[in-house]
Amino acid sequence: MRNWSSTSVLHPSVPRSGTRRGKAAPAVVCAALALSLLGACSADGMSDAAYEGATLDELPAAEEWREVPPGGEEYDDSPEQPFQDVAASPLSTFASDVDTASYSNLRRQLRDGLSPEGVRIEELVNYFDYEYPAPAPGAEDPFTVTTQVADAPWASDHQLAMIGVQATDATPTRAGNNIVFLLDVSGSMAAPDKLPLLAESFSLLVDRLGDDDTVSIVTYAGSNEVLADSVPGDRRDELVGILRELRAGGSTGGAAGLQTAYELATENFVEGGNNRVVLATDGDFNVGPSGPDELTELIEQHARTGVYISVLGFGMGNLKDSTMEAIADHGNGNYAYIDTLDEARKVLVDEFDSTMFVVAQDLKLQVEFNPATVARYRLLGYDNRRLADEDFADDTKDAGDVGAGHSVTAFYELVPADGETRDDDLTYQDVEAGDSDDFLTVRVRYKQPGASESTEVVYPARADAYTRTPTTDFRFASAVAEFGLAVTGSEHAEGADPRRARERAESALGEDRYGLRAEFVSLVDAYERLAG
């Protein structure tokens, strides 16, 4: 176990790379895969083509929320974490979560005038880039950990601790990509914002590949069909031609298609390379002859051999979000929702390395709070990523994988200690707070890609982590978190205010090379118009 001092303040002077840092995905506790996975019909409203290039405040405003038809969309219902007493529960353990689907799905919902559902605060926060210091070349660990503490904007007597994990930009291999496109071409994919957008999105990915890469294409509807088998990535015209000839029709039989996709990925396996199935669907992914347990075992079995999965959702009006997340989690993969071609470019091109190349597997965080400075705490978001404290050192427990150049951000809301000695009438446990002025200590466990044993690194957040002038990144990320608290109606943050979040975000746009932070401000505006 190595012990490192954390950087107490973020470093906005660290230059950004030309490529956006992306989001790898976690794998934690997950619901059993249902017999009817991932819904079908798209929401009413304009097509993606009409939305392309439009800002949220240019779109038609609804007078009131429209509701999704009953039985349509399905989301994980994990309860948010209440405040924990440090004396009774000094440890908080969770798996890294780096999916981004919740943010783009929320954008789609507001665009369509739908009442927000499935809002996961960590995915909203992790959608954006932050200027965390990157590991030095040749560093022993493939990431850095940064901490910063400031006053909580929605509770003047509370504090907010921001923890940032920044992965190295260096990809672990140049052996090539073995990618299998598993594409849903069932009848429900005929909508303009589904199969056409899917074809254009994957064409962008093809343009990113080279002659050392291979692509296989499997489609599924009533049956599955192999349209390409290990075609070199530089044969772009051939691959794009196949994509643009796709036509939707028939029922859905996704399980057989998944089996075929994994077989192709295994047959064309590149030792030391990136081997991945990319599943794209509007949501209807019927298990077919295999039950949920068999399908889960299939996904986990191939993940153990080094074939991972990415899940991309398209145009969903009855989204089975919880199941999509489950598939990605079981397959050491990631989950993104593609609502526009710009989002496809972000996920499949700008964030290619972080989406495809894992640099740290099963990354878990365990935070220990100092009772001398913190009386109570709660983790914002990560509601279905929380782990038992004993799972932290258990290398058999799956957790999130982090891709090259990716960052992970987590917030804790803290209630400061009042300095009084507490008497909990405990016989065997020493609850004396001591005189340390540290806020907390972050422990990180991770595995090198392909390894079976983890390494632990320790980062204390000392008194100098606190600042009255938080960085631009802290202010923006905390605005996103506050907006998430307001949208979800958090009972533990009644003071969360979208308008205040908007003002803070607008004042903390920073460089905003891709305009995503400015778009977030428009997102808050759209929410306020719809919520009245």
Short mmCIF file of C-alpha atoms in Angstrom, two decimals:
data_model
loop_
_atom_site.label_atom_id
_atom_site.label_comp_id
_atom_site.label_asym_id
_atom_site.label_seq_id
_atom_site.Cartn_x
_atom_site.Cartn_y
_atom_site.Cartn_z
CA MET A 1 0.00 0.00 0.00
CA ARG A 2 1.41 3.36 -1.02
CA ASN A 3 0.64 6.61 0.74
CA TRP A 4 0.49 9.86 -1.19
CA SER A 5 -0.41 13.39 -0.27
CA SER A 6 -3.28 14.65 -2.37
CA THR A 7 -3.26 17.87 -4.30
CA SER A 8 -5.49 20.00 -2.13
CA VAL A 9 -6.48 22.46 -4.85
CA LEU A 10 -7.28 21.73 -8.49
CA HIS A 11 -4.87 23.00 -11.11
CA PRO A 12 -6.58 24.94 -13.89
CA SER A 13 -3.16 25.69 -15.38
CA VAL A 14 -2.69 22.08 -16.50
CA PRO A 15 -3.08 22.15 -20.31
CA ARG A 16 -5.91 20.24 -21.90
CA SER A 17 -5.13 17.65 -24.51
CA GLY A 18 -6.54 17.97 -27.99
CA THR A 19 -8.80 14.99 -27.37
CA ARG A 20 -11.66 15.14 -24.90
CA ARG A 21 -11.22 12.96 -21.87
CA GLY A 22 -13.84 10.27 -21.95
CA LYS A 23 -15.78 8.06 -19.64
CA ALA A 24 -15.17 4.41 -18.98
CA ALA A 25 -17.82 2.45 -17.15
CA PRO A 26 -18.26 0.74 -13.81
CA ALA A 27 -19.65 -2.64 -12.98
CA VAL A 28 -21.36 -2.87 -9.62
CA VAL A 29 -24.54 -4.32 -8.10
CA CYS A 30 -27.05 -4.77 -10.91
CA ALA A 31 -30.64 -5.93 -11.28
CA ALA A 32 -31.24 -9.27 -13.00
CA LEU A 33 -31.68 -8.83 -16.71
CA ALA A 34 -35.40 -8.79 -17.44
CA LEU A 35 -37.00 -10.93 -20.13
CA SER A 36 -37.96 -7.78 -22.01
CA LEU A 37 -34.94 -5.53 -22.04
CA LEU A 38 -34.55 -2.03 -23.37
CA GLY A 39 -37.79 -0.44 -24.69
CA ALA A 40 -38.65 0.56 -28.24
CA CYS A 41 -40.73 3.53 -29.41
CA SER A 42 -39.27 7.02 -29.74
CA ALA A 43 -40.82 10.03 -28.08
CA ASP A 44 -43.02 12.36 -30.08
CA GLY A 45 -41.48 15.57 -31.33
CA MET A 46 -38.88 16.64 -33.83
CA SER A 47 -36.45 14.17 -35.34
CA ASP A 48 -32.77 14.25 -34.39
CA ALA A 49 -32.05 15.89 -37.72
CA ALA A 50 -34.27 18.80 -36.70
CA TYR A 51 -32.56 19.00 -33.33
CA GLU A 52 -29.04 18.94 -34.73
CA GLY A 53 -27.41 22.29 -34.08
CA ALA A 54 -30.41 23.69 -32.20
CA THR A 55 -29.94 24.96 -28.67
CA LEU A 56 -32.35 24.02 -25.94
CA ASP A 57 -33.71 27.55 -25.63
CA GLU A 58 -34.57 27.57 -29.34
CA LEU A 59 -36.80 24.52 -29.03
CA PRO A 60 -40.56 24.71 -28.49
CA ALA A 61 -41.43 25.17 -24.83
CA ALA A 62 -44.13 23.02 -23.25
CA GLU A 63 -46.72 24.57 -20.97
CA GLU A 64 -46.48 21.59 -18.65
CA TRP A 65 -44.68 18.30 -18.38
CA ARG A 66 -45.68 15.58 -20.81
CA GLU A 67 -45.68 12.09 -19.40
CA VAL A 68 -44.26 8.92 -20.95
CA PRO A 69 -47.00 6.31 -21.58
CA PRO A 70 -47.43 3.85 -18.68
CA GLY A 71 -45.09 0.87 -18.87
CA GLY A 72 -42.68 2.79 -21.11
CA GLU A 73 -39.39 3.80 -19.56
CA GLU A 74 -37.74 1.92 -16.72
CA TYR A 75 -35.09 3.30 -14.39
CA ASP A 76 -33.15 2.10 -11.40
CA ASP A 77 -34.88 3.14 -8.18
CA SER A 78 -31.92 3.00 -5.78
CA PRO A 79 -32.62 5.40 -2.88
CA GLU A 80 -30.31 8.33 -2.29
CA GLN A 81 -27.96 8.14 0.66
CA PRO A 82 -29.01 9.98 3.82
CA PHE A 83 -26.47 11.64 6.12
CA GLN A 84 -24.22 9.20 7.97
CA ASP A 85 -22.82 9.72 11.45
CA VAL A 86 -19.02 9.58 11.35
CA ALA A 87 -18.77 8.08 14.86
CA ALA A 88 -20.98 5.16 13.83
CA SER A 89 -20.01 4.86 10.15
CA PRO A 90 -16.62 6.45 9.41
CA LEU A 91 -16.17 4.71 6.03
CA SER A 92 -17.91 5.32 2.70
CA THR A 93 -17.17 2.83 -0.08
CA PHE A 94 -18.27 2.95 -3.71
CA ALA A 95 -17.26 1.85 -7.20
CA SER A 96 -16.31 4.43 -9.76
CA ASP A 97 -19.11 5.32 -12.18
CA VAL A 98 -18.21 6.90 -15.46
CA ASP A 99 -21.27 6.36 -17.64
CA THR A 100 -22.75 9.49 -19.22
CA ALA A 101 -26.14 8.24 -20.42
CA SER A 102 -28.12 10.00 -17.70
CA TYR A 103 -27.01 13.45 -18.84
CA SER A 104 -27.83 13.07 -22.53
CA ASN A 105 -31.06 11.27 -21.63
CA LEU A 106 -32.03 14.19 -19.39
CA ARG A 107 -31.26 16.53 -22.29
CA ARG A 108 -33.56 14.46 -24.50
CA GLN A 109 -36.32 14.47 -21.90
CA LEU A 110 -36.23 18.24 -21.48
CA ARG A 111 -36.04 18.70 -25.24
CA ASP A 112 -39.21 16.62 -25.58
CA GLY A 113 -40.98 18.32 -22.64
CA LEU A 114 -40.88 15.13 -20.54
CA SER A 115 -40.73 15.07 -16.77
CA PRO A 116 -37.14 14.06 -15.88
CA GLU A 117 -36.60 10.46 -14.82
CA GLY A 118 -33.53 8.34 -14.18
CA VAL A 119 -31.36 11.30 -13.18
CA ARG A 120 -28.07 10.04 -11.74
CA ILE A 121 -26.12 12.93 -10.27
CA GLU A 122 -22.70 11.33 -10.77
CA GLU A 123 -23.36 10.89 -14.50
CA LEU A 124 -24.38 14.53 -14.83
CA VAL A 125 -21.17 15.64 -13.10
CA ASN A 126 -18.94 13.17 -14.96
CA TYR A 127 -20.28 14.21 -18.35
CA PHE A 128 -17.89 17.18 -18.29
CA ASP A 129 -14.11 17.59 -18.39
CA TYR A 130 -12.19 19.04 -15.45
CA GLU A 131 -8.62 20.27 -15.22
CA TYR A 132 -7.26 17.70 -12.81
CA PRO A 133 -3.48 17.22 -12.91
CA ALA A 134 -2.55 14.17 -14.97
CA PRO A 135 -0.06 11.52 -13.81
CA ALA A 136 3.56 12.21 -14.70
CA PRO A 137 5.05 10.07 -17.49
CA GLY A 138 6.15 6.76 -16.04
CA ALA A 139 4.19 7.25 -12.82
CA GLU A 140 3.69 4.07 -10.80
CA ASP A 141 -0.08 4.50 -10.68
CA PRO A 142 -2.10 5.34 -13.83
CA PHE A 143 -4.08 8.14 -12.15
CA THR A 144 -3.91 11.03 -9.71
CA VAL A 145 -6.35 11.95 -6.95
CA THR A 146 -7.26 15.57 -6.20
CA THR A 147 -9.31 16.91 -3.31
CA GLN A 148 -10.85 20.28 -2.54
CA VAL A 149 -13.26 21.41 0.19
CA ALA A 150 -15.41 24.56 0.17
CA ASP A 151 -18.69 25.78 1.62
CA ALA A 152 -21.80 24.03 0.28
CA PRO A 153 -23.78 26.48 -1.91
CA TRP A 154 -27.19 25.12 -0.84
CA ALA A 155 -26.41 24.85 2.90
CA SER A 156 -24.29 27.66 4.38
CA ASP A 157 -23.40 25.65 7.50
CA HIS A 158 -22.28 22.61 5.48
CA GLN A 159 -19.18 21.96 3.40
CA LEU A 160 -18.69 20.23 0.07
CA ALA A 161 -15.74 17.92 -0.61
CA MET A 162 -14.82 17.30 -4.24
CA ILE A 163 -12.74 14.22 -5.09
CA GLY A 164 -11.31 13.91 -8.58
CA VAL A 165 -9.53 10.92 -10.12
CA GLN A 166 -7.64 11.65 -13.34
CA ALA A 167 -6.39 8.75 -15.47
CA THR A 168 -3.32 8.89 -17.66
CA ASP A 169 -3.77 9.78 -21.33
CA ALA A 170 -1.36 7.03 -22.34
CA THR A 171 -3.18 4.08 -23.90
CA PRO A 172 -1.96 0.70 -22.61
CA THR A 173 -1.60 -0.93 -26.04
CA ARG A 174 -1.11 -0.20 -29.71
CA ALA A 175 -1.83 -3.77 -30.77
CA GLY A 176 -5.02 -2.76 -32.54
CA ASN A 177 -8.79 -2.75 -32.12
CA ASN A 178 -10.99 -5.79 -32.67
CA ILE A 179 -14.47 -4.29 -32.63
CA VAL A 180 -17.79 -5.99 -33.30
CA PHE A 181 -20.76 -3.76 -34.06
CA LEU A 182 -23.95 -5.41 -32.76
CA LEU A 183 -26.78 -3.42 -34.33
CA ASP A 184 -30.51 -3.58 -33.68
CA VAL A 185 -32.40 -3.45 -37.01
CA SER A 186 -35.80 -4.53 -35.71
CA GLY A 187 -38.95 -2.76 -36.88
CA SER A 188 -38.96 -0.17 -34.11
CA MET A 189 -35.61 1.17 -35.37
CA ALA A 190 -37.30 2.68 -38.47
CA ALA A 191 -37.71 6.10 -36.81
CA PRO A 192 -35.53 8.94 -38.20
CA ASP A 193 -33.69 9.37 -34.89
CA LYS A 194 -32.87 5.66 -34.59
CA LEU A 195 -31.39 3.59 -37.42
CA PRO A 196 -30.36 6.55 -39.63
CA LEU A 197 -28.65 8.22 -36.66
CA LEU A 198 -27.08 4.90 -35.70
CA ALA A 199 -25.63 4.44 -39.20
CA GLU A 200 -24.15 7.93 -39.26
CA SER A 201 -22.80 7.53 -35.73
CA PHE A 202 -20.98 4.31 -36.53
CA SER A 203 -19.66 5.84 -39.74
CA LEU A 204 -17.90 8.40 -37.54
CA LEU A 205 -16.35 5.56 -35.55
CA VAL A 206 -15.19 3.82 -38.73
CA ASP A 207 -13.41 7.02 -39.78
CA ARG A 208 -11.47 6.86 -36.51
CA LEU A 209 -10.01 3.39 -37.24
CA GLY A 210 -6.86 2.38 -39.10
CA ASP A 211 -5.36 -0.57 -40.95
CA ASP A 212 -4.33 -2.29 -37.69
CA ASP A 213 -7.97 -2.44 -36.62
CA THR A 214 -10.68 -4.88 -37.64
CA VAL A 215 -14.46 -4.46 -37.69
CA SER A 216 -17.17 -7.09 -37.71
CA ILE A 217 -20.85 -6.18 -38.09
CA VAL A 218 -23.70 -8.27 -36.71
CA THR A 219 -27.34 -7.23 -37.02
CA TYR A 220 -30.28 -8.66 -35.15
CA ALA A 221 -34.05 -8.56 -35.60
CA GLY A 222 -36.07 -11.77 -35.93
CA SER A 223 -32.72 -13.47 -36.54
CA ASN A 224 -29.12 -12.32 -36.54
CA GLU A 225 -26.89 -11.87 -39.57
CA VAL A 226 -23.15 -11.33 -40.00
CA LEU A 227 -22.63 -8.53 -42.52
CA ALA A 228 -18.87 -8.18 -42.03
CA ASP A 229 -16.22 -10.41 -40.46
CA SER A 230 -12.89 -8.88 -39.41
CA VAL A 231 -12.80 -6.28 -42.18
CA PRO A 232 -9.66 -4.06 -41.91
CA GLY A 233 -10.47 -0.63 -40.53
CA ASP A 234 -8.95 1.17 -43.52
CA ARG A 235 -11.63 -0.29 -45.83
CA ARG A 236 -13.89 2.55 -44.80
CA ASP A 237 -15.99 2.76 -47.96
CA GLU A 238 -16.96 -0.90 -47.64
CA LEU A 239 -17.90 -0.58 -43.97
CA VAL A 240 -19.77 2.70 -44.35
CA GLY A 241 -21.60 1.24 -47.35
CA ILE A 242 -22.84 -1.64 -45.20
CA LEU A 243 -24.00 0.77 -42.50
CA ARG A 244 -25.92 2.95 -44.93
CA GLU A 245 -27.69 -0.04 -46.48
CA LEU A 246 -29.20 -1.08 -43.15
CA ARG A 247 -32.98 -1.37 -43.14
CA ALA A 248 -35.30 -1.86 -40.18
CA GLY A 249 -37.91 -4.62 -40.00
CA GLY A 250 -39.03 -7.64 -38.03
CA SER A 251 -39.15 -8.59 -34.38
CA THR A 252 -36.30 -8.51 -31.89
CA GLY A 253 -34.03 -11.39 -30.87
CA GLY A 254 -31.05 -9.77 -29.24
CA ALA A 255 -29.68 -12.70 -27.24
CA ALA A 256 -28.72 -14.71 -30.32
CA GLY A 257 -27.12 -11.62 -31.82
CA LEU A 258 -25.10 -11.06 -28.66
CA GLN A 259 -23.88 -14.65 -28.72
CA THR A 260 -22.80 -14.28 -32.36
CA ALA A 261 -21.06 -10.97 -31.63
CA TYR A 262 -19.06 -12.49 -28.78
CA GLU A 263 -18.12 -15.49 -30.94
CA LEU A 264 -16.74 -13.16 -33.62
CA ALA A 265 -14.86 -11.08 -31.05
CA THR A 266 -13.33 -14.28 -29.65
CA GLU A 267 -12.39 -15.69 -33.06
CA ASN A 268 -10.67 -12.43 -34.02
CA PHE A 269 -9.20 -11.77 -30.56
CA VAL A 270 -6.14 -9.49 -30.61
CA GLU A 271 -3.76 -10.44 -27.82
CA GLY A 272 -2.83 -7.28 -25.96
CA GLY A 273 -5.28 -5.27 -28.04
CA ASN A 274 -8.71 -3.79 -27.49
CA ASN A 275 -11.44 -6.40 -27.98
CA ARG A 276 -14.94 -5.00 -27.66
CA VAL A 277 -18.57 -5.52 -28.66
CA VAL A 278 -20.47 -2.26 -29.26
CA LEU A 279 -24.20 -2.86 -28.84
CA ALA A 280 -26.52 -0.24 -30.36
CA THR A 281 -30.27 -0.49 -29.83
CA ASP A 282 -33.45 1.50 -29.31
CA GLY A 283 -34.12 -0.67 -26.31
CA ASP A 284 -36.00 -3.79 -27.39
CA PHE A 285 -33.55 -6.58 -26.57
CA ASN A 286 -35.57 -9.72 -25.91
CA VAL A 287 -33.62 -12.48 -24.25
CA GLY A 288 -35.19 -15.22 -26.37
CA PRO A 289 -34.23 -18.82 -25.60
CA SER A 290 -31.68 -17.82 -22.98
CA GLY A 291 -32.88 -16.76 -19.56
CA PRO A 292 -31.55 -13.73 -17.65
CA ASP A 293 -29.07 -15.83 -15.66
CA GLU A 294 -27.62 -17.40 -18.79
CA LEU A 295 -27.29 -14.03 -20.48
CA THR A 296 -25.61 -12.52 -17.43
CA GLU A 297 -23.16 -15.40 -17.29
CA LEU A 298 -22.43 -15.01 -21.03
CA ILE A 299 -21.58 -11.33 -20.57
CA GLU A 300 -19.47 -11.88 -17.46
CA GLN A 301 -17.67 -14.87 -18.96
CA HIS A 302 -16.50 -12.89 -21.97
CA ALA A 303 -15.56 -9.91 -19.81
CA ARG A 304 -13.22 -12.21 -17.89
CA THR A 305 -11.53 -13.23 -21.15
CA GLY A 306 -10.91 -9.60 -22.11
CA VAL A 307 -13.85 -8.99 -24.47
CA TYR A 308 -15.69 -5.96 -23.11
CA ILE A 309 -18.95 -4.35 -24.15
CA SER A 310 -20.14 -0.80 -24.77
CA VAL A 311 -23.87 -0.04 -24.87
CA LEU A 312 -25.26 2.82 -26.95
CA GLY A 313 -28.91 3.81 -26.76
CA PHE A 314 -30.74 5.54 -29.60
CA GLY A 315 -34.02 7.46 -29.77
CA MET A 316 -35.80 5.84 -26.89
CA GLY A 317 -39.29 6.80 -25.82
CA ASN A 318 -39.73 3.77 -23.59
CA LEU A 319 -36.14 3.41 -22.48
CA LYS A 320 -35.20 0.45 -20.29
CA ASP A 321 -32.34 2.47 -18.82
CA SER A 322 -31.72 0.21 -15.83
CA THR A 323 -31.20 -2.82 -18.07
CA MET A 324 -28.84 -1.04 -20.43
CA GLU A 325 -26.76 0.00 -17.48
CA ALA A 326 -26.85 -3.59 -16.23
CA ILE A 327 -25.51 -5.01 -19.50
CA ALA A 328 -22.61 -2.55 -19.51
CA ASP A 329 -21.84 -3.21 -15.85
CA HIS A 330 -21.73 -6.97 -16.20
CA GLY A 331 -19.54 -6.67 -19.30
CA ASN A 332 -16.85 -4.32 -17.93
CA GLY A 333 -18.21 -1.75 -20.32
CA ASN A 334 -19.73 1.67 -20.58
CA TYR A 335 -23.16 3.06 -21.32
CA ALA A 336 -23.91 6.20 -23.32
CA TYR A 337 -27.10 7.58 -24.79
CA ILE A 338 -26.84 9.02 -28.30
CA ASP A 339 -29.48 11.68 -28.90
CA THR A 340 -27.68 13.65 -31.64
CA LEU A 341 -24.83 13.22 -34.09
CA ASP A 342 -22.79 15.63 -31.96
CA GLU A 343 -23.16 13.26 -29.01
CA ALA A 344 -22.06 10.38 -31.23
CA ARG A 345 -18.98 12.36 -32.22
CA LYS A 346 -18.23 13.08 -28.56
CA VAL A 347 -18.51 9.43 -27.48
CA LEU A 348 -17.11 7.60 -30.51
CA VAL A 349 -14.52 10.03 -31.85
CA ASP A 350 -13.41 12.65 -29.32
CA GLU A 351 -13.49 10.15 -26.44
CA PHE A 352 -12.36 7.13 -28.45
CA ASP A 353 -9.35 6.26 -26.28
CA SER A 354 -11.21 6.59 -23.00
CA THR A 355 -14.15 4.60 -24.34
CA MET A 356 -12.03 1.80 -25.80
CA PHE A 357 -8.81 1.49 -23.75
CA VAL A 358 -8.95 0.56 -20.05
CA VAL A 359 -6.01 1.73 -17.91
CA ALA A 360 -7.36 0.78 -14.45
CA GLN A 361 -9.79 -2.05 -13.78
CA ASP A 362 -12.22 -2.45 -10.87
CA LEU A 363 -11.45 0.97 -9.44
CA LYS A 364 -13.01 1.41 -5.98
CA LEU A 365 -12.86 4.32 -3.60
CA GLN A 366 -13.14 4.20 0.17
CA VAL A 367 -13.29 7.47 2.06
CA GLU A 368 -12.54 7.62 5.78
CA PHE A 369 -13.79 10.71 7.60
CA ASN A 370 -12.04 12.34 10.53
CA PRO A 371 -14.47 12.76 13.46
CA ALA A 372 -12.45 15.71 14.72
CA THR A 373 -13.50 17.77 11.67
CA VAL A 374 -16.56 16.00 10.21
CA ALA A 375 -19.64 15.03 12.21
CA ARG A 376 -21.83 13.73 9.39
CA TYR A 377 -21.52 13.19 5.64
CA ARG A 378 -23.36 11.91 2.61
CA LEU A 379 -22.25 10.89 -0.87
CA LEU A 380 -24.06 12.72 -3.67
CA GLY A 381 -25.19 10.25 -6.32
CA TYR A 382 -23.55 6.84 -6.85
CA ASP A 383 -26.75 5.43 -5.37
CA ASN A 384 -26.47 2.10 -7.18
CA ARG A 385 -22.66 2.06 -6.92
CA ARG A 386 -22.32 1.90 -3.15
CA LEU A 387 -20.40 -1.09 -1.80
CA ALA A 388 -20.12 -2.76 1.58
CA ASP A 389 -16.96 -1.60 3.32
CA GLU A 390 -15.56 -5.14 3.29
CA ASP A 391 -15.93 -5.26 -0.53
CA PHE A 392 -13.19 -2.67 -0.87
CA ALA A 393 -10.37 -5.17 -0.35
CA ASP A 394 -12.21 -8.08 -1.99
CA ASP A 395 -10.65 -8.51 -5.42
CA THR A 396 -13.51 -10.73 -6.55
CA LYS A 397 -15.96 -7.81 -6.31
CA ASP A 398 -16.40 -6.13 -9.68
CA ALA A 399 -16.21 -2.34 -9.92
CA GLY A 400 -15.78 0.39 -12.51
CA ASP A 401 -13.11 0.42 -15.19
CA VAL A 402 -11.37 3.68 -16.08
CA GLY A 403 -10.30 4.49 -19.63
CA ALA A 404 -7.29 6.39 -20.92
CA GLY A 405 -7.57 10.11 -20.15
CA HIS A 406 -10.81 9.65 -18.27
CA SER A 407 -11.71 11.45 -15.04
CA VAL A 408 -14.04 10.49 -12.19
CA THR A 409 -15.58 13.08 -9.85
CA ALA A 410 -17.46 12.56 -6.60
CA PHE A 411 -18.94 15.03 -4.10
CA TYR A 412 -19.54 14.58 -0.38
CA GLU A 413 -21.68 16.99 1.60
CA LEU A 414 -20.13 17.42 5.06
CA VAL A 415 -21.55 18.60 8.37
CA PRO A 416 -18.58 20.03 10.31
CA ALA A 417 -17.86 18.72 13.80
CA ASP A 418 -18.65 21.09 16.63
CA GLY A 419 -15.50 20.26 18.57
CA GLU A 420 -17.28 18.56 21.45
CA THR A 421 -16.26 15.10 22.66
CA ARG A 422 -18.98 12.57 21.96
CA ASP A 423 -20.02 9.83 24.39
CA ASP A 424 -21.71 6.96 22.57
CA ASP A 425 -21.58 4.52 25.53
CA LEU A 426 -19.51 2.09 23.50
CA THR A 427 -17.52 -0.45 25.48
CA TYR A 428 -14.89 -1.60 23.01
CA GLN A 429 -14.64 1.13 20.40
CA ASP A 430 -12.56 4.26 20.94
CA VAL A 431 -14.55 7.21 19.62
CA GLU A 432 -12.17 9.94 20.73
CA ALA A 433 -11.86 12.39 17.86
CA GLY A 434 -8.21 13.22 18.44
CA ASP A 435 -6.60 16.46 17.37
CA SER A 436 -5.96 15.88 13.63
CA ASP A 437 -7.25 18.62 11.34
CA ASP A 438 -7.48 16.39 8.25
CA PHE A 439 -10.88 16.28 6.60
CA LEU A 440 -10.73 12.78 5.21
CA THR A 441 -8.54 10.13 3.64
CA VAL A 442 -9.23 8.66 0.20
CA ARG A 443 -8.14 5.10 -0.44
CA VAL A 444 -8.21 3.80 -4.00
CA ARG A 445 -7.93 0.18 -5.05
CA TYR A 446 -7.51 -0.84 -8.68
CA LYS A 447 -6.10 -3.57 -10.89
CA GLN A 448 -3.76 -3.22 -13.80
CA PRO A 449 -5.58 -4.35 -16.99
CA GLY A 450 -5.79 -8.13 -16.97
CA ALA A 451 -4.48 -8.50 -13.40
CA SER A 452 -6.30 -10.46 -10.69
CA GLU A 453 -4.87 -8.67 -7.64
CA SER A 454 -5.42 -5.03 -6.78
CA THR A 455 -3.14 -2.27 -5.56
CA GLU A 456 -4.13 0.23 -2.88
CA VAL A 457 -3.06 3.87 -2.80
CA VAL A 458 -3.85 6.38 -0.03
CA TYR A 459 -4.46 10.12 -0.43
CA PRO A 460 -5.17 12.23 2.69
CA ALA A 461 -7.10 15.49 2.37
CA ARG A 462 -5.52 17.78 4.92
CA ALA A 463 -6.63 21.11 6.36
CA ASP A 464 -5.25 23.02 3.37
CA ALA A 465 -7.81 21.28 1.12
CA TYR A 466 -10.34 23.87 2.34
CA THR A 467 -10.67 27.11 0.40
CA ARG A 468 -13.00 30.10 0.40
CA THR A 469 -12.25 30.67 -3.28
CA PRO A 470 -12.95 27.34 -5.01
CA THR A 471 -11.66 26.75 -8.52
CA THR A 472 -13.66 27.24 -11.69
CA ASP A 473 -14.03 23.46 -12.00
CA PHE A 474 -15.32 23.16 -8.43
CA ARG A 475 -17.88 25.89 -8.97
CA PHE A 476 -19.12 24.44 -12.25
CA ALA A 477 -19.23 20.82 -11.07
CA SER A 478 -20.99 21.81 -7.85
CA ALA A 479 -23.56 23.70 -9.94
CA VAL A 480 -24.23 20.52 -11.93
CA ALA A 481 -24.57 18.57 -8.68
CA GLU A 482 -26.94 21.17 -7.21
CA PHE A 483 -29.07 21.05 -10.34
CA GLY A 484 -29.20 17.26 -10.05
CA LEU A 485 -30.32 17.54 -6.42
CA ALA A 486 -33.09 19.95 -7.43
CA VAL A 487 -34.29 17.84 -10.38
CA THR A 488 -34.41 14.67 -8.29
CA GLY A 489 -36.18 16.48 -5.44
CA SER A 490 -33.56 15.40 -2.92
CA GLU A 491 -35.06 15.34 0.57
CA HIS A 492 -31.58 15.89 2.00
CA ALA A 493 -30.87 19.08 0.06
CA GLU A 494 -34.05 21.13 0.27
CA GLY A 495 -32.05 24.29 -0.36
CA ALA A 496 -30.92 23.14 -3.83
CA ASP A 497 -31.93 25.84 -6.32
CA PRO A 498 -31.72 25.49 -10.14
CA ARG A 499 -31.50 29.26 -10.59
CA ARG A 500 -28.51 29.56 -8.25
CA ALA A 501 -26.92 26.55 -9.95
CA ARG A 502 -27.40 28.23 -13.33
CA GLU A 503 -25.78 31.47 -12.18
CA ARG A 504 -22.79 29.65 -10.73
CA ALA A 505 -22.38 27.51 -13.85
CA GLU A 506 -22.56 30.54 -16.15
CA SER A 507 -19.82 32.25 -14.14
CA ALA A 508 -17.61 29.13 -14.37
CA LEU A 509 -17.69 28.23 -18.07
CA GLY A 510 -13.90 28.35 -18.35
CA GLU A 511 -12.38 27.49 -21.69
CA ASP A 512 -15.43 25.39 -22.72
CA ARG A 513 -13.79 24.25 -25.94
CA TYR A 514 -16.75 22.13 -26.99
CA GLY A 515 -19.51 24.41 -25.72
CA LEU A 516 -20.84 21.75 -23.36
CA ARG A 517 -20.84 23.94 -20.27
CA ALA A 518 -22.78 26.66 -22.09
CA GLU A 519 -25.22 23.99 -23.23
CA PHE A 520 -25.72 22.99 -19.58
CA VAL A 521 -26.79 26.56 -18.78
CA SER A 522 -29.40 26.25 -21.56
CA LEU A 523 -30.46 22.91 -20.10
CA VAL A 524 -31.21 24.57 -16.76
CA ASP A 525 -33.15 27.30 -18.59
CA ALA A 526 -35.25 24.64 -20.34
CA TYR A 527 -35.95 22.91 -17.04
CA GLU A 528 -37.07 26.15 -15.38
CA ARG A 529 -39.41 26.96 -18.30
CA LEU A 530 -41.00 23.53 -18.12
CA ALA A 531 -41.15 23.38 -14.33
CA GLY A 532 -42.66 26.86 -14.14
#
